[in-house]
Coordinates of C-alpha atoms in Angstrom, one line a residue:
X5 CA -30.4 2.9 -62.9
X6 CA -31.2 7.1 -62.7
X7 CA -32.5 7.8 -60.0
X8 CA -35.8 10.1 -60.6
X9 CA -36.4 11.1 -56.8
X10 CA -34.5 11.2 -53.1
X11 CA -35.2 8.3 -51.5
X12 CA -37.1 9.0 -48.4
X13 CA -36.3 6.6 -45.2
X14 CA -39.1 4.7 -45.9
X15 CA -37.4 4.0 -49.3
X16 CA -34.4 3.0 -47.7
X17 CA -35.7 0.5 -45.4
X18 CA -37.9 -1.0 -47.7
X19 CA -34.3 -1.8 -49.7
X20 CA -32.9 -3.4 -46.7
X21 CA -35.7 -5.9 -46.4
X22 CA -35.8 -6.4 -49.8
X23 CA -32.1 -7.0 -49.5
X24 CA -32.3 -9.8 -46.2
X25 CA -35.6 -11.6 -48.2
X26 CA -33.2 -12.3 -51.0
X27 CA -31.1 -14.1 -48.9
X28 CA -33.2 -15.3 -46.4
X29 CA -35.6 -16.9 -49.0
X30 CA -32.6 -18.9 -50.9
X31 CA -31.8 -20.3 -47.6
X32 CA -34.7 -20.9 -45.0
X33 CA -36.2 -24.2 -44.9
X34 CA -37.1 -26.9 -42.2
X35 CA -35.5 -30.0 -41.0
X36 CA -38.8 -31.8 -40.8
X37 CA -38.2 -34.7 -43.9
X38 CA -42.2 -36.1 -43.2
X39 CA -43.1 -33.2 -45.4
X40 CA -40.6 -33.3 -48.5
X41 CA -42.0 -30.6 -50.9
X42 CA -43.8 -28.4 -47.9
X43 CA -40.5 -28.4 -45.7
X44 CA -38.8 -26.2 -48.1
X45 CA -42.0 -24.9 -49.9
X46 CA -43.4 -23.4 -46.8
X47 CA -40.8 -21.4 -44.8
X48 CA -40.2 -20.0 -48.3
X49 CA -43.6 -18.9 -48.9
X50 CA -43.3 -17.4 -44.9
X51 CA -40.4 -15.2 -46.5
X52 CA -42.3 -13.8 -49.5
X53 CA -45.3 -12.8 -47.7
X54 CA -43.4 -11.1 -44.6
X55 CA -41.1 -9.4 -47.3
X56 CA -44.2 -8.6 -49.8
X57 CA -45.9 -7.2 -46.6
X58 CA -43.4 -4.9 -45.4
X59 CA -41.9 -3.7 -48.4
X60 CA -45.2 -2.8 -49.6
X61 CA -46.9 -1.1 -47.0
X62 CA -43.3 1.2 -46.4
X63 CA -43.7 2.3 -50.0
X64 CA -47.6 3.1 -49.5
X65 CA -47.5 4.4 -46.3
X66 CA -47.2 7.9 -46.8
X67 CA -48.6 7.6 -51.0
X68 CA -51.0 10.5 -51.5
X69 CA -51.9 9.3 -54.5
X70 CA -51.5 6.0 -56.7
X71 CA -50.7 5.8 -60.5
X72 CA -51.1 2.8 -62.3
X73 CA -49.0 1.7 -65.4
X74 CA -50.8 -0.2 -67.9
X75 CA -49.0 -3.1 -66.7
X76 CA -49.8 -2.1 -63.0
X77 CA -53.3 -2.7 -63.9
X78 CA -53.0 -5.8 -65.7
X79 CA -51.7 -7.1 -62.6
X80 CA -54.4 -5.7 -60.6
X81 CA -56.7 -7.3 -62.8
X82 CA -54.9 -11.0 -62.8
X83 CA -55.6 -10.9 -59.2
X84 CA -58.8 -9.9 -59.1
X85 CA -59.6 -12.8 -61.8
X86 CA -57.5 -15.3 -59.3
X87 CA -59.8 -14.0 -56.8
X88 CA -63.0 -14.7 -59.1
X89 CA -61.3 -18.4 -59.5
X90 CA -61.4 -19.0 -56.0
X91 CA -65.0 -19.2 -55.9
X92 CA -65.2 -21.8 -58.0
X93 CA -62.4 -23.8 -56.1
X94 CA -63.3 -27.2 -54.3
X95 CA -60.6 -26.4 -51.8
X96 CA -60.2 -23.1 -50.7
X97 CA -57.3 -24.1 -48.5
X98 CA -55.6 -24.8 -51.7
X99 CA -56.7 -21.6 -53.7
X100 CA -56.1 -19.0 -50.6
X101 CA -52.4 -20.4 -50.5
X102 CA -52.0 -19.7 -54.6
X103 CA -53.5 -16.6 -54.6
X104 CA -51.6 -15.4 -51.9
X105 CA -48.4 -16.2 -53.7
X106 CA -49.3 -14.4 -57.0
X107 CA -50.2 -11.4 -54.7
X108 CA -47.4 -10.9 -52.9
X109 CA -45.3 -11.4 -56.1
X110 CA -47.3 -8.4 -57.5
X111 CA -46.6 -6.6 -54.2
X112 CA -42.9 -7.3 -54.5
X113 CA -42.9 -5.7 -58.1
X114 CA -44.9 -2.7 -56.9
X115 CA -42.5 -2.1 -54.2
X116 CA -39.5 -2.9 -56.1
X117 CA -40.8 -0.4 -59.0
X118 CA -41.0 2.3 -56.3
X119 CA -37.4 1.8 -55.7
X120 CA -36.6 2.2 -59.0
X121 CA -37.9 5.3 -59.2
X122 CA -36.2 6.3 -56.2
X123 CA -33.1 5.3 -57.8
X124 CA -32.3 2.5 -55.4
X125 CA -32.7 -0.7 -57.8
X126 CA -28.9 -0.9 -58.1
X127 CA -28.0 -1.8 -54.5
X128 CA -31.3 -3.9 -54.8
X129 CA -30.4 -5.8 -58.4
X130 CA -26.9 -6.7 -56.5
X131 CA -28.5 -8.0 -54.1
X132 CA -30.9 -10.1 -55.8
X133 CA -27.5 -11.1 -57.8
X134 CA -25.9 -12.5 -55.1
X135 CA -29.0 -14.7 -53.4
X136 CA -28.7 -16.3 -57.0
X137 CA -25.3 -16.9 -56.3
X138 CA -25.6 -17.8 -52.8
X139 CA -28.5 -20.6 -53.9
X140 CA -26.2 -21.9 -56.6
X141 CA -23.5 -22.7 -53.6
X142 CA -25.7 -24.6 -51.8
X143 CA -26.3 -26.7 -54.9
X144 CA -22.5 -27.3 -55.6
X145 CA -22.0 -27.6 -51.4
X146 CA -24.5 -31.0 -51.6
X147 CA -22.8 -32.0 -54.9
X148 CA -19.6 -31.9 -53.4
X149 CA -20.1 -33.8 -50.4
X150 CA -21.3 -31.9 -47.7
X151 CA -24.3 -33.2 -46.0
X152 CA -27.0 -31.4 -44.2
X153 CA -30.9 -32.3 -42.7
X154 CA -32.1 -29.1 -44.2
X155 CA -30.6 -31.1 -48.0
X156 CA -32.7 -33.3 -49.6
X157 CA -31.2 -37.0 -51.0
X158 CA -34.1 -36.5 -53.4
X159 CA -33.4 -35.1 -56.6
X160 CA -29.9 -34.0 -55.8
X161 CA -27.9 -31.5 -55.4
X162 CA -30.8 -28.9 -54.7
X163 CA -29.3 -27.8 -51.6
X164 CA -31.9 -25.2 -49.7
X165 CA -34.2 -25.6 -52.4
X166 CA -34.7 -29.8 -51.8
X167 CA -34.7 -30.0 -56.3
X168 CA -32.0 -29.9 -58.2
X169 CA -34.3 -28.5 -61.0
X170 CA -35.7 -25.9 -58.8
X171 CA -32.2 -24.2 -58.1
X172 CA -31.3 -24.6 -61.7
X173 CA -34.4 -22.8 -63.0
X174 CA -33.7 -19.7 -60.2
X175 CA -29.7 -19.8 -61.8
X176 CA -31.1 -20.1 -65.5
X177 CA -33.7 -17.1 -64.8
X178 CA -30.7 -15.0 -62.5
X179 CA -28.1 -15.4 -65.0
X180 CA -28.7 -12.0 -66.6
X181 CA -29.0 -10.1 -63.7
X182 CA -25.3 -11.6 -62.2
X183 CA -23.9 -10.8 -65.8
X184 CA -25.5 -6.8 -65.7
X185 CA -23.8 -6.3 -62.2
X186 CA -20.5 -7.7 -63.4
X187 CA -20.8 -6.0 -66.4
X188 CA -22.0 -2.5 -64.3
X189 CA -19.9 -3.0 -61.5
X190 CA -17.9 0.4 -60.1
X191 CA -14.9 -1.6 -59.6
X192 CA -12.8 -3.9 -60.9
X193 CA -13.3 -6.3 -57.7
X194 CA -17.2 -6.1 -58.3
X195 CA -16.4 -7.7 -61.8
X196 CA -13.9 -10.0 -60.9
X197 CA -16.3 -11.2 -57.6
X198 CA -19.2 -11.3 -60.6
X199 CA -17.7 -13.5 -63.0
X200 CA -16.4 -16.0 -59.8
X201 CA -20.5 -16.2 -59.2
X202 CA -21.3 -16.8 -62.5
X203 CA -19.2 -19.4 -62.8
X204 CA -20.7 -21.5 -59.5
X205 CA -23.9 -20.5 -61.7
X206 CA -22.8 -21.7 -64.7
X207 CA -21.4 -25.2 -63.0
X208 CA -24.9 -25.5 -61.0
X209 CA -27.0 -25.9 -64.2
X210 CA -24.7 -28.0 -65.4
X211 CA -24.7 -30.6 -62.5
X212 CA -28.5 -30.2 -61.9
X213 CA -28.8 -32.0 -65.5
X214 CA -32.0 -29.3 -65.9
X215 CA -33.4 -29.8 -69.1
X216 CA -35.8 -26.3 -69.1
X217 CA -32.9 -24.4 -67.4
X218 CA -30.7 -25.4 -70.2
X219 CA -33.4 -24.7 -72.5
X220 CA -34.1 -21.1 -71.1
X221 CA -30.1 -20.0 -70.6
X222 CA -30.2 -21.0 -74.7
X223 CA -33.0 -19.5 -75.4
X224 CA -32.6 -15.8 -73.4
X225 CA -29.2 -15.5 -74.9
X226 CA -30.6 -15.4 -78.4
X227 CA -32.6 -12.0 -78.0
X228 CA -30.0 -10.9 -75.3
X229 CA -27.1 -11.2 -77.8
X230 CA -28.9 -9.2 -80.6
X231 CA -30.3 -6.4 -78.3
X232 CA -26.8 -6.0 -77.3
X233 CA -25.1 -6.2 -80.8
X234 CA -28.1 -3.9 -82.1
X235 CA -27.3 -1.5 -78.7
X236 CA -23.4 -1.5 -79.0
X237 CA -22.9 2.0 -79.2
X238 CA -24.8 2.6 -76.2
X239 CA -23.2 0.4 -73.6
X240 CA -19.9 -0.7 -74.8
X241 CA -16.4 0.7 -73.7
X242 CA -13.2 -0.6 -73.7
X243 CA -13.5 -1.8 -70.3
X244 CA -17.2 -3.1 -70.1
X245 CA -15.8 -5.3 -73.6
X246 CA -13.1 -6.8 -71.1
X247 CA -15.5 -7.8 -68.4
X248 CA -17.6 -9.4 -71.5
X249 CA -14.6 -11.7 -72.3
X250 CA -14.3 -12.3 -68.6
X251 CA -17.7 -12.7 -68.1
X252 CA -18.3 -15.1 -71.0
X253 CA -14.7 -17.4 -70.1
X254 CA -15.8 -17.6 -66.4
X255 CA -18.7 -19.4 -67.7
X256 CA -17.5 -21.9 -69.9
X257 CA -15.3 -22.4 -67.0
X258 CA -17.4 -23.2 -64.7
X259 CA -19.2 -25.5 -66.9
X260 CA -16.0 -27.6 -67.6
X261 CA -15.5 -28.1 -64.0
X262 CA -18.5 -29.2 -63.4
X263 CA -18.4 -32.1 -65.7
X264 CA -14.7 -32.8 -64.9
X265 CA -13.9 -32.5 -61.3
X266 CA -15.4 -35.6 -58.9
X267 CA -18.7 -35.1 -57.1
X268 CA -20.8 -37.1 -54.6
X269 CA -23.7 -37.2 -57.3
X270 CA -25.2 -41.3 -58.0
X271 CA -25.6 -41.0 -61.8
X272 CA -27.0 -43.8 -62.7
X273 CA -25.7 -43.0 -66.4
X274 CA -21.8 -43.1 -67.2
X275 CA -22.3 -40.0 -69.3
X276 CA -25.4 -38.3 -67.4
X277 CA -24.2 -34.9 -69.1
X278 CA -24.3 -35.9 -72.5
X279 CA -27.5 -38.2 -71.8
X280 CA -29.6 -35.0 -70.1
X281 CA -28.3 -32.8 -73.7
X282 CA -29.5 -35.9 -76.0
X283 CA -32.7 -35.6 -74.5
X284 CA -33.3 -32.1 -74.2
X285 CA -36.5 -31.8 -76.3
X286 CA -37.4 -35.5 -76.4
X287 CA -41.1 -35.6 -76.4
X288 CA -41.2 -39.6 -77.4
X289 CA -40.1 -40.9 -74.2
X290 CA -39.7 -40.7 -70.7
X291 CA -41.2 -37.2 -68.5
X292 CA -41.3 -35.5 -72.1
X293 CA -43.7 -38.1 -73.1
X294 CA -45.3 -37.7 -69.4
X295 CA -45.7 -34.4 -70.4
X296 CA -47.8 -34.3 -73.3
X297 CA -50.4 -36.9 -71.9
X298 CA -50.7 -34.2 -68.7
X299 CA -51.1 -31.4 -71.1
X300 CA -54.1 -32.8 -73.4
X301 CA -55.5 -34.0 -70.0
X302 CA -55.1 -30.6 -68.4
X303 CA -56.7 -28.8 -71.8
X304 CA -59.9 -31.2 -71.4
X305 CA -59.9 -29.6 -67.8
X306 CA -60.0 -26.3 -69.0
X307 CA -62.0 -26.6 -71.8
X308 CA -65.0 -27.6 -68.7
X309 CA -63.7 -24.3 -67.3
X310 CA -62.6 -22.3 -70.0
X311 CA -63.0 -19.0 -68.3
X312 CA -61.8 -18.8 -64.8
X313 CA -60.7 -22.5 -63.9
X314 CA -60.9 -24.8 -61.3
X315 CA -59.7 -22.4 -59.0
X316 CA -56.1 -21.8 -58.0
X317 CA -53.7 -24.4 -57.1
X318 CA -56.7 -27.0 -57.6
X319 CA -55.3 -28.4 -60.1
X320 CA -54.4 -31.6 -58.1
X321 CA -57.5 -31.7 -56.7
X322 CA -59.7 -31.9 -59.8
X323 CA -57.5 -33.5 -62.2
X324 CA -57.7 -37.3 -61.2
X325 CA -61.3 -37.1 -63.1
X326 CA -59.8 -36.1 -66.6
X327 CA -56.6 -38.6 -65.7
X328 CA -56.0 -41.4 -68.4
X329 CA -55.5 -45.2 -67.7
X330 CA -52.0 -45.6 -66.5
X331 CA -51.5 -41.5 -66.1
X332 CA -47.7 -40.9 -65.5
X333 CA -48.9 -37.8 -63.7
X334 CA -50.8 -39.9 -60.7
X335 CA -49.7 -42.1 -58.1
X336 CA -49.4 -45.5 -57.8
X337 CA -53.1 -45.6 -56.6
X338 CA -54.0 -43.8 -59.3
X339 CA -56.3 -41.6 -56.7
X340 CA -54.2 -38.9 -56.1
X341 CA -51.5 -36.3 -58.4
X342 CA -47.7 -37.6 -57.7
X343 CA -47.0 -33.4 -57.9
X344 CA -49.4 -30.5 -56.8
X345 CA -49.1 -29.1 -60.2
X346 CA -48.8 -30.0 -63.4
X347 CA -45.0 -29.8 -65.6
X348 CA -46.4 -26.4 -66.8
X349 CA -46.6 -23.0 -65.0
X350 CA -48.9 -21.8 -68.6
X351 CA -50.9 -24.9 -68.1
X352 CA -51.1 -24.6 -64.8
X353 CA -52.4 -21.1 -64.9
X354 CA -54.9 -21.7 -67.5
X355 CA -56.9 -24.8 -66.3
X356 CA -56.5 -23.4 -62.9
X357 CA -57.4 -19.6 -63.6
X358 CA -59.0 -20.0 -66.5
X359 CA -58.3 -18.5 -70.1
X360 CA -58.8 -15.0 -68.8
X361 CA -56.0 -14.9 -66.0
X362 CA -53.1 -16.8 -68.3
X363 CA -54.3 -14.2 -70.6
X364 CA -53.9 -10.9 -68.2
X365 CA -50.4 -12.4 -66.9
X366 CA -49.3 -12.8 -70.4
X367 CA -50.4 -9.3 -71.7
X368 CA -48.5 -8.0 -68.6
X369 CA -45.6 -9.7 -69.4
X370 CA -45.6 -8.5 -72.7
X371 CA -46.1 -4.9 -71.3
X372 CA -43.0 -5.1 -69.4
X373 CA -41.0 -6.3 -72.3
X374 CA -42.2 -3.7 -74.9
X375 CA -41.4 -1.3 -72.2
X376 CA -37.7 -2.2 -72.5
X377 CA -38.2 -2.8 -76.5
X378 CA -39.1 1.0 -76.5
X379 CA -36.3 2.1 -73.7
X380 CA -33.6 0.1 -76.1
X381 CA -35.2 1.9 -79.6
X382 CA -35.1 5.3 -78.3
X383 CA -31.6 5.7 -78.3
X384 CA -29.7 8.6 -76.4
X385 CA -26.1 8.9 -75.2
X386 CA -24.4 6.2 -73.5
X387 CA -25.9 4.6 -70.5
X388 CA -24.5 1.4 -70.1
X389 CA -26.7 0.4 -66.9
X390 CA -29.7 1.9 -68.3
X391 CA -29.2 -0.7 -71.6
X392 CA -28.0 -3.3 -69.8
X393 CA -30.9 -3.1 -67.3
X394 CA -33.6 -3.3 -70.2
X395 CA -31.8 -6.3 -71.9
X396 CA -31.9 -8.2 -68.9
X397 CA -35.4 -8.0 -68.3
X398 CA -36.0 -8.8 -71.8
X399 CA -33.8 -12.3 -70.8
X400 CA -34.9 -12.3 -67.9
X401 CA -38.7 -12.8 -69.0
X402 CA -37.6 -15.3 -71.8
X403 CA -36.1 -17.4 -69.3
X404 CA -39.6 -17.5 -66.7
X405 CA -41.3 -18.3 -70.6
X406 CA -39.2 -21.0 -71.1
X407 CA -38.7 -22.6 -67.6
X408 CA -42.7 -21.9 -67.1
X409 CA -43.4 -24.3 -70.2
X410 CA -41.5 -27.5 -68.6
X411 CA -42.4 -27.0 -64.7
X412 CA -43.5 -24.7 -61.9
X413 CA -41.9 -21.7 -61.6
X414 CA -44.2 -18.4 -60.3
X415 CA -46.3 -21.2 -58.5
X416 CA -43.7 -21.4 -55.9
X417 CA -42.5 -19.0 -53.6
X418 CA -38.6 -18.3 -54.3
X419 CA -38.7 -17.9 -57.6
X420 CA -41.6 -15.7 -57.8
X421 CA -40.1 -14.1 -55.2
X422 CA -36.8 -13.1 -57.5
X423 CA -39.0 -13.1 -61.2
X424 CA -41.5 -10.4 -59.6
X425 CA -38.6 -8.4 -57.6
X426 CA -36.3 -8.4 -60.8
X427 CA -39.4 -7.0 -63.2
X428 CA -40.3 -4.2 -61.0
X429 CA -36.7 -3.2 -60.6
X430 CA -35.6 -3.5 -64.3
X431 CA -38.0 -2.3 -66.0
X432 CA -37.9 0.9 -67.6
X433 CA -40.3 4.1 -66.1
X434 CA -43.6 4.2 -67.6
X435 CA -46.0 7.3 -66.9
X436 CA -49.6 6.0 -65.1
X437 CA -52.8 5.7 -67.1
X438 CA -54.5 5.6 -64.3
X439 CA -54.7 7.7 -61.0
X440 CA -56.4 7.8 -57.7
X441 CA -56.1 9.8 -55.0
X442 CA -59.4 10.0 -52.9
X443 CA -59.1 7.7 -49.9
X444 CA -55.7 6.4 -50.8
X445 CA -53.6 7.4 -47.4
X446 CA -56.6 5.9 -45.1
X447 CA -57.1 2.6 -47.2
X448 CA -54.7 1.4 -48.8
X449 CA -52.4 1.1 -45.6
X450 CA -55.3 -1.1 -44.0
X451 CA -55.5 -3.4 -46.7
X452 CA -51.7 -4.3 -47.0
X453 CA -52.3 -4.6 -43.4
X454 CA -55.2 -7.1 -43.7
X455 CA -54.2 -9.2 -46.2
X456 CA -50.6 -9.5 -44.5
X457 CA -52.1 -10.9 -41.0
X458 CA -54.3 -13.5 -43.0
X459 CA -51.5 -14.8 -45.7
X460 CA -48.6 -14.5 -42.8
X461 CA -50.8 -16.5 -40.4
X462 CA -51.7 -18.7 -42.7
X463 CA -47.9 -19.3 -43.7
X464 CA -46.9 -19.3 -39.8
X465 CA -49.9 -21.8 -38.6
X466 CA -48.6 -24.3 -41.6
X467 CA -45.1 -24.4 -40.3
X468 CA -46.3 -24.7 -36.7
X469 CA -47.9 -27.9 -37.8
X470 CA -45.6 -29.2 -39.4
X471 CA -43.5 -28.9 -36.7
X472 CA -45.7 -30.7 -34.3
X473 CA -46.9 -33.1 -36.5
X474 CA -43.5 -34.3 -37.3
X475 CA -41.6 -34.0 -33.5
X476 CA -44.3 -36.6 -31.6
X477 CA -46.8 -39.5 -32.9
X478 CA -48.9 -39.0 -30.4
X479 CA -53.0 -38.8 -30.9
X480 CA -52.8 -35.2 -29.2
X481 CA -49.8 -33.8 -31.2
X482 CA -51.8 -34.6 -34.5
X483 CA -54.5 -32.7 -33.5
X484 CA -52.6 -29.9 -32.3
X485 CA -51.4 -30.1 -36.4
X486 CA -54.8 -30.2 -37.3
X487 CA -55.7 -27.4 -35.4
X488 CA -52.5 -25.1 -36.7
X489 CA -53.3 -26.1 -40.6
X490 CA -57.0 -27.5 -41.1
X491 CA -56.3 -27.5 -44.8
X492 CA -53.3 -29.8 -44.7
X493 CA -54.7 -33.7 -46.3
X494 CA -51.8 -35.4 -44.6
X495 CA -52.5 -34.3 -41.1
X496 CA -56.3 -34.9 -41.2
X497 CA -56.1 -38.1 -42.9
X498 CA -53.8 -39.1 -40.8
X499 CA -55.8 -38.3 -37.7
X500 CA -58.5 -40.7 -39.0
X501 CA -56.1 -43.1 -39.7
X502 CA -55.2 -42.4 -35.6
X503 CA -58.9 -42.3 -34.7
X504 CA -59.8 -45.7 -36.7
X505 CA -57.1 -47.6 -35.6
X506 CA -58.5 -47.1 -32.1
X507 CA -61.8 -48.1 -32.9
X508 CA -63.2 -44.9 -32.3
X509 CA -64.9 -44.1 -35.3
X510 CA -66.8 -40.9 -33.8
X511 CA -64.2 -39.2 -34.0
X512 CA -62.5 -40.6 -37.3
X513 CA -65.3 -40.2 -39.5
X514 CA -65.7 -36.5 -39.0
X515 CA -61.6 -36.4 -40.2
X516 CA -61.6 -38.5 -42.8
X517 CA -65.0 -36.5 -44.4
X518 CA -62.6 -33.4 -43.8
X519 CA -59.7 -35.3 -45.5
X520 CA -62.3 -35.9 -48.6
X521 CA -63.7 -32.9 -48.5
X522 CA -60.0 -31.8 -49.0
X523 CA -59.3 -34.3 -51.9
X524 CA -62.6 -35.5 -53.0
X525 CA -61.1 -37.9 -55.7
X526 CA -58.2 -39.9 -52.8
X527 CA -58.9 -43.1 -52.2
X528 CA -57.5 -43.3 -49.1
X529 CA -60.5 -41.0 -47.1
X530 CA -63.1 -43.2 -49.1
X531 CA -61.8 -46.3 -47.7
X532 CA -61.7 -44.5 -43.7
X533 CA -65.0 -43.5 -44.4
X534 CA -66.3 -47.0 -45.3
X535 CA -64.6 -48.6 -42.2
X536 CA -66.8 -46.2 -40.0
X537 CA -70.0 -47.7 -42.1
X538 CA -70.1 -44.3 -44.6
X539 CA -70.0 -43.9 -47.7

């Protein structure tokens, strides 16, 4: 955590908003239950793209010049391959609101590597430390009985996240960060504080029963542990070996609390615990079974697009055609995905982008790791926060692996939000391979600018719909909603649904064709269609 330059004010205000979009992201969602996954999904997706906006665009304001790492353009190139998907997309709705994710994570690390070098990532890692902490209390807050519209009963206790598994997979993949600024901190309070929070983090995964979180805290401590031992010289003191003892007591703590004091959680097991560890790599039975069926139907997907995919975030839109008889991974009408993306963030990337944009993410991942591999290897005095700081984006990354193989993790907005944010800060300097200068102050500036107003919009007009759509029933309300998000299934299906019902099938049939056009493989336009006499 050296700093290599004076942070400018730019620098410092780019830290600040970095700092509040931690926070805000953990907690922002909307009351509005109609919409169960976008009610959380969206205002968190608002938050990345106003933080991945702003935080960018300070750091390139008054850039002269630009120098890509070979990671930097890996990423670069992922997102121009994303971009490539699109076209092929059957609903660009879909693929615009994917792609803008995966961009505005890359913006994040960008901006948070230009903190880093302006030797700011340490009031920026404790921040990002403490929204970890802060999303795990909202977990145990639901577990323990208090109630809240902005909770979801569903999959319980995932507090401001509306999934249990989706605040256990942000506490499995920030548990090395909140054990580096314990282990770092100036004071004895900052330790102290540290180990309290890693403790609530410790008790969250265990109540959320998360299989892949369990799997990735497991698996990150295996390199993380031998890095260290291998490192010892370099980090360890008499007093950063107390915090250790601290550290690793507060943990097992809070896991023992979790199982024995009462909570307001309907188990339907007597020994849910035991059950969920039992389980852990089942693969015969139940969602693990699920799993493997998805997977060999999502690899016949890809293997028709091998090279950029369906397009991103289509995969529920084109997967109902490679579905099997009695898919687990449909609905009941067999029509239509039960999730918008499959138990996989790998296989999700791959059918959807194609082999060539898993494989740029991966080689950038793998960048980023032999970057602190070589920072670790090239020994020097002792610098515990600069050893620290590479391990833990070595865990870090083996975490997102591991949580990315059983469900969605840099498909959604909080977690890429922390994943991206965390890499750019932790990872060690690298020189650029690559450097441009001409035109760089005029464009560069505009196209942050551009591509801010069209993803922010996009975010805003989706929570402006669902706002109306779920406050009145009335025929004018839902196309008001239809107005705000034209890409939203639910709201134009169910204004032909509206339309239909009034026997006014001019204006239904145009809807439901929109609704299809949408979904091509759901049932439930075909059958509005056929009522107007279409087909």
């Amino acid at each position: 955590m050296t700093a290599a330059s004076a942070p400018s004010a730019r620098d410092r205000l780019a830290l600040h908003v970095l700092q509040v979009g931690a926070i805000a992201i953990v907690l922002v969602a909307l009351p509005y239950k109609v919409f169960d996954l976008d009610r959380y999904f969206v205002p968190k997706e608002l938050a990345l793209h106003v933080c991945a906006a702003i935080a960018a665009l300070l750091c390139v304001s008054s850039a002269r010049r630009l120098s890509l790492t070979a990671v930097d353009a890996l990423l670069a190139a992922f997102l121009l391959a994303g971009l490539v998907s699109t076209a092929f997309a059957a609903n660009l709705w879909i693929a615009e609101r994917a792609l803008a994710i995966s961009l505005s994570g890359v913006a994040l690390f960008w901006a948070a590597s230009a903190l880093r070098r302006a030797g700011l990532v340490r009031p920026l890692v404790v921040s990002l430390a403490v929204a970890v902490v802060v999303g795990a209390a909202t977990s145990l807050a639901q577990a323990y009985g208090l109630q809240s519209e902005y909770f979801s009963l569903n999959r319980a206790p995932g507090g401001t996240f509306g999934n249990r598994n989706f605040v256990a997979h942000l506490s499995a993949i920030g548990t090395p960060i909140v054990i580096v600024t314990a282990l770092t901190a100036r004071r004895s309070i900052g330790s102290i504080l540290g180990g309290i929070g890693l403790a609530l983090v410790s008790a969250t995964l265990v109540l959320s029963r998360s299989r892949a979180a369990w799997l990735a805290v497991i698996a990150l401590a295996i390199p993380a542990a031998g890095l260290a031992l291998l490192t010892w010289n370099r980090w360890c003191e008499p007093r950063t070996g107390r915090r250790a003892v601290w550290l690793g007591a507060a943990f097992l703590a809070g896991a023992i609390a979790a199982m024995l004091i009462p909570n307001r959680l309907e188990w339907k097991s007597d020994s849910p615990y035991l059950d969920s560890a039992a389980g852990l790599v089942n693969y015969k039975e139940g969602s693990g079974a699920g799993r493997l069926v998805q997977y060999g139907n999502s690899l016949r997907m890809t293997g028709a697009h091998p090279l950029f995919g369906v397009g991103p975030g289509n995969w529920p839109v084109v997967y109902p055609e490679y579905a099997s008889r009695n898919d687990p991974s449909m609905s009941t009408d067999e029509t239509i995905t039960s999730n918008p993306w499959p138990s996989s963030d790998w296989v999700a990337y791959l059918s959807e982008r194609g082999g060539i944009g898993l494989a740029l993410l991966l080689l950038a991942m793998l960048g980023l790791i032999g970057r602190a591999l070589r920072e670790l290897r090239r020994g020097g005095p002792r610098d515990p926060e600069r050893v620290l700081t590479a391990i833990a984006l070595v865990g870090t990354l083996v975490a997102v692996a591991v949580v990315g193989a059983f469900d969605a993790v840099l498909l959604i907005a909080a977690p890429t939000f922390f994943v991206w944010t965390l890499a750019g800060a932790l990872a060690p300097p690298a020189s650029g391979s690559f450097n441009f200068e001409k035109g760089v102050r005029p464009l560069v500036p505009g196209v942050v600018i551009a591509l801010a107003l069209i993803v922010i919009g996009r975010s805003a007009g989706q929570i402006a719909s669902i706002a109306v759509f779920s406050t009145s029933t009335k025929l004018a309300a839902i196309v008001q909603a239809a107005r705000l998000d034209p890409g939203s299934y639910r709201v134009r299906s169910k204004l032909a649904q509206t339309y239909l019902a009034r026997g006014d099938c001019a204006h239904a049939r145009p809807e439901a064709h929109a609704a299809h056009d949408l979904f091509p493989h759901a049932a439930e336009p075909r059958r509005q269609i056929a009522a107007c006499g279409g087909r």
